[in-house]
C-alpha positions as a printed NumPy array, in Angstrom:
array([[ 12.022,   6.284, -17.955],
       [  8.55 ,   7.52 , -19.378],
       [  9.155,   9.069, -23.349],
       [  6.652,  11.767, -24.129],
       [  5.311,  11.804, -27.404],
       [  7.456,  14.444, -28.894],
       [ 10.672,  12.451, -27.663],
       [  8.993,   9.301, -29.288],
       [  8.406,  10.972, -32.372],
       [ 11.987,  12.423, -32.533],
       [ 13.602,   8.787, -31.704],
       [ 11.451,   7.029, -34.176],
       [ 12.188,   9.237, -36.9  ],
       [  7.848,   9.807, -37.354],
       [  5.82 ,  12.533, -37.104],
       [  4.008,  13.171, -33.439],
       [  0.823,  12.626, -35.485],
       [  1.996,   9.061, -36.543],
       [  2.542,   8.125, -32.64 ],
       [ -1.039,   9.486, -31.7  ],
       [ -2.505,   6.965, -34.145],
       [ -0.68 ,   4.255, -32.172],
       [ -2.532,   4.947, -28.955],
       [ -5.923,   3.88 , -29.281],
       [ -7.865,   3.217, -25.92 ],
       [ -6.775,   0.084, -25.07 ],
       [ -2.602,   1.055, -25.509],
       [ -3.461,   4.306, -23.317],
       [ -5.331,   2.412, -20.561],
       [ -1.941,  -0.181, -20.392],
       [  1.102,   1.907, -21.483],
       [  0.03 ,   5.787, -20.956],
       [  0.169,   8.061, -17.911],
       [ -0.569,  11.434, -17.588],
       [  2.051,  13.314, -15.741],
       [  2.151,  17.318, -14.994],
       [  5.655,  18.867, -15.98 ],
       [  6.356,  22.546, -15.617],
       [  2.752,  22.736, -14.491],
       [  1.244,  21.132, -17.909],
       [ -0.029,  17.703, -17.808],
       [  1.411,  16.134, -20.573],
       [  0.933,  12.142, -21.891],
       [  3.852,  10.101, -21.328],
       [  4.232,   6.125, -22.248],
       [  5.553,   3.924, -19.795],
       [  8.786,   1.058, -20.563],
       [  6.687,  -1.313, -21.752],
       [  4.736,   0.738, -24.184],
       [  7.625,   2.107, -25.778],
       [  8.996,  -1.399, -26.45 ],
       [  5.548,  -2.083, -28.   ],
       [  6.114,   1.043, -29.834],
       [ 10.11 ,   0.637, -30.93 ],
       [  8.709,  -2.959, -32.099],
       [  6.221,  -1.925, -34.254],
       [  7.92 ,   1.553, -35.268],
       [ 11.239,  -0.058, -36.613],
       [  9.592,  -2.969, -38.204],
       [  7.68 ,  -0.599, -40.42 ],
       [ 10.648,   1.545, -41.108],
       [ 13.078,  -0.912, -42.33 ],
       [ 11.671,  -2.585, -45.524],
       [ 13.9  ,  -4.093, -47.959],
       [ 13.346,  -4.193, -51.576],
       [ 15.141,  -7.385, -52.375],
       [ 13.836, -10.785, -52.072],
       [ 16.663, -12.506, -50.179],
       [ 16.935,  -9.721, -47.738],
       [ 13.386,  -9.914, -47.061],
       [ 14.058, -13.226, -45.417],
       [ 16.436, -12.175, -43.434],
       [ 14.252,  -9.495, -42.135],
       [ 11.399, -11.969, -41.408],
       [ 14.11 , -13.494, -39.397],
       [ 15.437, -10.403, -37.869],
       [ 12.069,  -9.93 , -37.078],
       [ 11.518, -13.079, -35.082],
       [ 14.744, -12.319, -33.212],
       [ 13.435,  -8.423, -32.202],
       [ 10.244, -10.163, -31.355],
       [ 11.912, -12.726, -28.953],
       [ 14.2  ,  -9.933, -27.553],
       [ 11.159,  -7.828, -26.745],
       [  8.97 , -10.6  , -25.439],
       [ 12.406, -11.422, -22.889],
       [ 12.233,  -7.954, -22.161],
       [  8.843,  -7.697, -21.358],
       [  9.45 , -10.923, -19.117],
       [ 12.062,  -9.375, -17.573],
       [  9.885,  -6.483, -16.64 ],
       [  7.199,  -8.366, -15.599],
       [  9.238, -10.454, -13.12 ],
       [ 10.791,  -7.562, -11.847],
       [  7.397,  -5.945, -11.164],
       [  6.469,  -9.535,  -9.387],
       [  9.475,  -9.   ,  -7.163],
       [  8.423,  -5.636,  -5.788],
       [  4.919,  -7.095,  -5.543],
       [  6.307,  -9.8  ,  -2.968],
       [  8.304,  -7.044,  -1.135],
       [  4.98 ,  -5.168,  -0.924],
       [  3.288,  -8.377,   0.156],
       [  6.028,  -9.049,   2.847],
       [  5.982,  -5.586,   4.082],
       [  2.568,  -5.489,   4.631],
       [  2.292,  -8.983,   6.024],
       [  4.764,  -7.673,   8.676],
       [  3.217,  -4.351,   9.367],
       [  0.007,  -6.41 ,   9.725],
       [  1.513,  -8.833,  12.457],
       [  2.855,  -6.119,  14.387],
       [ -0.711,  -4.255,  14.614],
       [ -2.165,  -7.135,  15.602],
       [  0.688,  -7.854,  18.243],
       [  0.143,  -4.297,  19.949],
       [ -3.575,  -4.752,  19.642],
       [ -3.354,  -7.83 ,  21.699],
       [ -0.616,  -6.025,  23.846],
       [ -3.16 ,  -2.874,  24.848],
       [ -5.84 ,  -5.576,  25.166],
       [ -4.081,  -7.259,  27.921],
       [ -3.438,  -4.295,  29.668],
       [ -7.036,  -2.815,  29.522],
       [ -7.853,  -6.273,  30.877],
       [ -5.32 ,  -5.782,  33.687],
       [ -6.131,  -2.324,  34.508],
       [-10.084,  -3.864,  35.088],
       [ -9.194,  -6.384,  37.211],
       [ -7.345,  -3.662,  39.067],
       [ -9.776,  -1.571,  39.342],
       [-12.319,  -4.24 ,  40.644],
       [ -9.543,  -5.046,  43.049],
       [ -9.542,  -1.172,  44.096],
       [-13.414,  -1.26 ,  44.285],
       [-13.432,  -4.415,  46.505],
       [-11.068,  -3.418,  48.676],
       [-12.572,   0.403,  49.372],
       [-16.311,  -1.078,  49.56 ],
       [-14.848,  -3.789,  52.051],
       [-13.045,  -0.94 ,  53.924],
       [-16.014,   0.972,  54.123],
       [-18.375,  -1.566,  55.219],
       [-16.134,  -1.935,  58.092],
       [-15.82 ,   1.728,  58.79 ],
       [-19.513,   1.792,  58.869],
       [-19.948,  -0.642,  61.455],
       [-17.402,   1.023,  63.447],
       [-19.795,   4.125,  63.111],
       [-22.543,   2.739,  63.575],
       [-20.992,   1.384,  67.122],
       [-19.691,   4.202,  67.938],
       [-23.105,   6.394,  66.862],
       [-25.352,   3.912,  68.798],
       [-22.916,   4.114,  72.321],
       [-22.971,   8.091,  71.845],
       [-26.609,   7.73 ,  71.192],
       [-27.262,   6.178,  75.081],
       [-25.054,   8.389,  76.259],
       [-26.971,  11.36 ,  74.89 ],
       [-30.071,   9.959,  77.228],
       [-28.31 ,   9.569,  80.176],
       [-26.706,  12.99 ,  80.544]])
């Protein structure tokens, strides 16, 4: 869940200014979002950015005085780094799974769209064939009625002359 700068400062036991100093342009581009809360735009740090800040501030605040403890601190930092990297990998894996699901969904929608388009084209072609046949039928019917009418007119024409 994204956290605000104030929430991060309280959690790490540092000032808001210390958090802001770590939010350089590159960090902001990758890990910071602007969210509107209660009508006010607020900067929030996403989970992966939170993990980076946590690693930085936990490592910086746990300095030991004794030489024996500093060696164990280095080992502890390595363990923390490994765990942090594992968390990042798991986050990236879940993001990849989500993207794969989105791609499958989009592919399915594209396939459906293409099928519908093909069906529509077939229906249009069928309608064009039907209308052309109807035109041919009406043209042939009108031609036959024209010849009948022409015969009647010629017949009536002679009647008018002789009567």
